Amino acid sequence: MEKNLVIVVFIFTILVIYSLVKKNKEPAKYRDKNYRLKVARLSRKVCGDKLNFFDFLDKIKGEIDAYETGDDDVDELIYLLEHCPKKGGIFGVSEKNYGKYMKDVFAIIEKLEKSD
């Protein structure tokens, strides 16, 4: 009987801790419309070669670091911008593949701009 109670308490504790960690993963300040608009505006500058990627990261500052903002759309956009392929040349991708890649980037930017 005591062993079962200990197991139940242990499982309950794990579930409570998990729910707290999951709840704190997405702080409200990183999900508001102004933050998402700021990220969208700055990412357009990165795409237009008007802003360096690392300066972009400094300006958006995530919760833990720039890669952990708590916003899945913003995190995906950061990943895509960081891994943007070189266009053309020996080691670059074709114009067609680069266009597909940038289409994905701009789709996320537009999603951030339209968010409520």
XYZ file of N, CA and C in Angstrom:
348
model
N 0.821 -1.193 0.000
C 0.000 0.000 0.000
C 0.867 1.260 0.000
N 1.886 1.294 0.881
C 2.771 2.450 0.947
C 3.562 2.607 -0.345
N 3.956 1.499 -0.922
C 4.729 1.541 -2.156
C 3.895 2.161 -3.278
N 2.630 1.796 -3.375
C 1.748 2.362 -4.394
C 1.556 3.861 -4.182
N 1.426 4.268 -2.938
C 1.255 5.685 -2.623
C 2.498 6.477 -3.021
N 3.656 5.936 -2.760
C 4.910 6.593 -3.126
C 5.001 6.739 -4.645
N 4.623 5.707 -5.363
C 4.657 5.754 -6.828
C 3.690 6.809 -7.356
N 2.498 6.857 -6.807
C 1.498 7.844 -7.237
C 1.994 9.259 -6.958
N 2.551 9.490 -5.781
C 3.072 10.817 -5.434
C 4.227 11.190 -6.364
N 5.089 10.242 -6.654
C 6.217 10.492 -7.552
C 5.728 10.884 -8.946
N 4.795 10.136 -9.485
C 4.256 10.428 -10.820
C 3.563 11.790 -10.827
N 2.799 12.074 -9.793
C 2.119 13.364 -9.695
C 3.138 14.507 -9.674
N 4.214 14.337 -8.918
C 5.263 15.358 -8.838
C 5.902 15.593 -10.200
N 6.188 14.531 -10.904
C 6.778 14.650 -12.245
C 5.838 15.404 -13.173
N 4.559 15.089 -13.134
C 3.583 15.771 -13.991
C 3.475 17.256 -13.658
N 3.504 17.591 -12.388
C 3.440 19.003 -11.985
C 4.676 19.752 -12.479
N 5.833 19.170 -12.291
C 7.073 19.804 -12.751
C 7.052 19.974 -14.267
N 6.632 18.954 -14.988
C 6.557 19.029 -16.448
C 5.621 20.146 -16.892
N 4.462 20.253 -16.255
C 3.506 21.292 -16.655
C 4.058 22.685 -16.376
N 4.807 22.855 -15.299
C 5.407 24.154 -15.001
C 6.488 24.513 -16.009
N 7.307 23.549 -16.372
C 8.356 23.792 -17.359
C 7.736 24.125 -18.708
N 6.744 23.375 -19.113
C 6.089 23.613 -20.398
C 5.393 24.970 -20.402
N 4.769 25.315 -19.306
C 4.059 26.595 -19.205
C 5.032 27.763 -19.327
N 6.191 27.646 -18.732
C 7.172 28.729 -18.753
C 7.984 28.783 -20.039
N 7.790 27.830 -20.922
C 8.549 27.808 -22.165
C 8.215 28.995 -23.053
N 6.983 29.457 -23.008
C 6.572 30.534 -23.885
C 6.130 31.745 -23.073
N 7.085 32.552 -22.617
C 6.707 33.722 -21.844
C 5.920 34.710 -22.689
N 4.980 35.393 -22.071
C 4.071 36.284 -22.800
C 4.801 37.397 -23.529
N 5.896 37.902 -22.961
C 6.550 39.036 -23.601
C 7.136 38.669 -24.963
N 7.355 37.396 -25.230
C 7.887 36.997 -26.522
C 6.801 36.529 -27.480
N 5.554 36.588 -27.059
C 4.476 36.167 -27.941
C 3.589 37.335 -28.337
N 3.883 38.531 -27.846
C 3.002 39.641 -28.157
C 3.220 40.135 -29.587
N 2.250 40.861 -30.068
C 2.244 41.294 -31.466
C 3.420 42.219 -31.774
N 3.754 43.112 -30.860
C 4.852 44.052 -31.108
C 6.180 43.334 -31.299
N 6.425 42.318 -30.485
C 7.668 41.555 -30.621
C 7.713 40.837 -31.964
N 6.602 40.210 -32.349
C 6.558 39.484 -33.614
C 6.718 40.438 -34.802
N 6.138 41.639 -34.711
C 6.302 42.638 -35.771
C 7.750 43.121 -35.854
N 8.380 43.299 -34.702
C 9.785 43.711 -34.671
C 10.667 42.662 -35.346
N 10.433 41.400 -35.020
C 11.214 40.317 -35.628
C 10.981 40.280 -37.137
N 9.734 40.446 -37.565
C 9.419 40.436 -38.998
C 10.127 41.581 -39.715
N 10.074 42.771 -39.124
C 10.708 43.947 -39.738
C 12.222 43.756 -39.845
N 12.839 43.291 -38.773
C 14.286 43.083 -38.781
C 14.698 41.953 -39.723
N 13.890 40.913 -39.809
C 14.242 39.799 -40.698
C 14.147 40.220 -42.162
N 13.237 41.128 -42.485
C 13.192 41.661 -43.857
C 14.491 42.404 -44.183
N 15.047 43.089 -43.188
C 16.328 43.776 -43.397
C 17.456 42.775 -43.618
N 17.405 41.658 -42.889
C 18.424 40.618 -43.075
C 18.330 40.058 -44.492
N 17.112 39.809 -44.950
C 16.915 39.268 -46.303
C 17.364 40.258 -47.372
N 17.261 41.543 -47.086
C 17.677 42.565 -48.040
C 19.130 42.977 -47.880
N 19.897 42.239 -47.105
C 21.316 42.517 -46.840
C 21.550 43.899 -46.239
N 20.571 44.404 -45.503
C 20.726 45.694 -44.830
C 21.087 45.515 -43.363
N 21.003 44.270 -42.879
C 21.305 43.972 -41.481
C 22.013 42.629 -41.411
N 23.108 42.599 -40.685
C 23.872 41.377 -40.464
C 23.057 40.425 -39.590
N 23.167 39.120 -39.846
C 22.412 38.129 -39.083
C 22.711 38.212 -37.586
N 23.965 38.424 -37.224
C 24.329 38.458 -35.807
C 23.820 39.730 -35.122
N 23.759 40.833 -35.857
C 23.138 42.049 -35.307
C 21.642 41.826 -35.108
N 21.039 41.098 -36.031
C 19.623 40.724 -35.920
C 19.390 39.953 -34.621
N 20.251 38.978 -34.343
C 20.119 38.187 -33.113
C 20.250 39.064 -31.871
N 21.182 40.004 -31.901
C 21.350 40.903 -30.755
C 20.107 41.748 -30.513
N 19.452 42.160 -31.589
C 18.294 43.049 -31.456
C 17.029 42.328 -31.007
N 16.906 41.022 -31.282
C 15.668 40.328 -30.906
C 15.757 39.646 -29.548
N 16.944 39.451 -29.038
C 17.188 38.860 -27.715
C 16.080 37.949 -27.210
N 16.367 36.673 -27.187
C 15.410 35.699 -26.688
C 15.465 35.565 -25.177
N 14.677 34.648 -24.648
C 14.597 34.434 -23.198
C 15.939 33.961 -22.649
N 16.471 32.907 -23.218
C 17.749 32.370 -22.770
C 18.850 32.906 -23.667
N 18.636 32.821 -24.927
C 19.507 33.430 -25.920
C 18.649 33.682 -27.151
N 19.244 34.118 -28.207
C 18.464 34.477 -29.397
C 17.791 33.274 -30.039
N 18.270 32.073 -29.751
C 17.688 30.890 -30.372
C 16.528 30.316 -29.565
N 16.289 30.822 -28.385
C 15.229 30.311 -27.510
C 14.261 31.431 -27.167
N 13.471 31.860 -28.129
C 12.562 32.978 -27.886
C 11.271 32.539 -27.224
N 10.923 31.272 -27.326
C 9.653 30.800 -26.795
C 8.527 30.906 -27.800
N 8.813 31.406 -28.975
C 7.815 31.542 -30.036
C 8.262 30.635 -31.183
N 7.488 29.610 -31.479
C 7.891 28.627 -32.490
C 8.110 29.249 -33.863
N 7.266 30.202 -34.250
C 7.421 30.843 -35.559
C 8.715 31.652 -35.620
N 9.000 32.389 -34.572
C 10.230 33.186 -34.526
C 11.448 32.266 -34.524
N 11.395 31.204 -33.742
C 12.518 30.265 -33.697
C 12.762 29.620 -35.060
N 11.686 29.278 -35.765
C 11.835 28.689 -37.101
C 12.438 29.702 -38.068
N 12.007 30.945 -37.981
C 12.550 31.994 -38.847
C 14.036 32.199 -38.580
N 14.422 32.211 -37.318
C 15.836 32.353 -36.968
C 16.641 31.212 -37.577
N 16.122 30.005 -37.461
C 16.812 28.840 -38.019
C 16.986 28.988 -39.533
N 15.917 29.386 -40.223
C 15.990 29.530 -41.677
C 16.967 30.634 -42.081
N 16.948 31.748 -41.374
C 17.862 32.842 -41.709
C 19.314 32.449 -41.449
N 19.535 31.707 -40.387
C 20.900 31.285 -40.069
C 21.446 30.320 -41.118
N 20.586 29.472 -41.643
C 21.024 28.449 -42.589
C 20.678 28.796 -44.032
N 20.593 30.077 -44.314
C 20.264 30.526 -45.669
C 21.369 30.070 -46.631
N 20.991 29.365 -47.686
C 22.008 28.854 -48.607
C 22.584 29.956 -49.493
N 23.791 29.734 -49.941
C 24.424 30.638 -50.890
C 23.763 30.417 -52.248
N 23.532 31.499 -52.954
C 22.872 31.398 -54.260
C 23.930 31.355 -55.361
N 23.818 30.347 -56.229
C 24.700 30.241 -57.390
C 26.123 29.851 -57.037
N 26.966 29.829 -58.030
C 28.369 29.492 -57.835
C 28.589 27.997 -57.678
N 29.787 27.634 -57.307
C 30.162 26.225 -57.190
C 29.445 25.544 -56.023
N 29.427 26.179 -54.868
C 28.838 25.562 -53.682
C 27.431 26.063 -53.372
N 26.911 26.916 -54.210
C 25.592 27.479 -53.966
C 24.474 26.638 -54.562
N 23.252 26.998 -54.214
C 22.081 26.296 -54.737
C 21.590 27.004 -55.993
N 20.774 26.305 -56.741
C 20.231 26.888 -57.969
C 19.278 28.033 -57.636
N 19.032 28.865 -58.628
C 18.103 29.986 -58.467
C 16.721 29.486 -58.049
N 16.300 28.361 -58.631
C 14.984 27.785 -58.335
C 14.892 27.353 -56.865
N 15.905 26.628 -56.389
C 15.901 26.165 -54.996
C 16.028 27.327 -54.012
N 16.802 28.337 -54.389
C 16.926 29.515 -53.533
C 15.581 30.229 -53.434
N 14.876 30.301 -54.542
C 13.546 30.918 -54.551
C 12.574 30.179 -53.646
N 12.624 28.847 -53.669
C 11.762 28.051 -52.787
C 12.093 28.317 -51.320
N 13.374 28.382 -51.028
C 13.822 28.629 -49.661
C 13.331 29.988 -49.171
N 13.521 30.999 -49.997
C 13.109 32.346 -49.604
C 11.590 32.463 -49.509
N 10.877 31.670 -50.293
C 9.415 31.658 -50.200
C 8.993 31.199 -48.805
N 9.671 30.180 -48.275
C 9.391 29.703 -46.911
C 9.703 30.783 -45.872
N 10.821 31.479 -46.079
C 11.212 32.545 -45.153
C 10.155 33.645 -45.136
N 9.742 34.092 -46.327
C 8.775 35.190 -46.394
C 7.384 34.761 -45.937
N 7.066 33.485 -46.054
C 5.779 32.996 -45.536
C 5.729 33.147 -44.013
N 6.829 32.847 -43.355
C 6.876 32.997 -41.894
C 6.863 34.475 -41.513
N 7.591 35.292 -42.261
C 7.595 36.734 -41.980
C 6.178 37.291 -42.081
N 5.466 36.907 -43.130
C 4.090 37.383 -43.308
C 3.177 36.868 -42.195
N 3.413 35.645 -41.754
C 2.629 35.095 -40.644
C 2.854 35.914 -39.373
N 4.096 36.309 -39.135
C 4.403 37.134 -37.966
C 3.749 38.508 -38.075
N 3.733 39.058 -39.274
C 3.142 40.385 -39.478
C 1.627 40.373 -39.308
N 0.993 39.251 -39.601
C -0.464 39.153 -39.518
C -0.959 38.652 -38.168
N -0.053 38.274 -37.283
C -0.467 37.681 -36.005
C -1.171 38.698 -35.124
N -2.070 38.178 -34.289
C -2.811 39.060 -33.372
C -2.280 38.978 -31.995
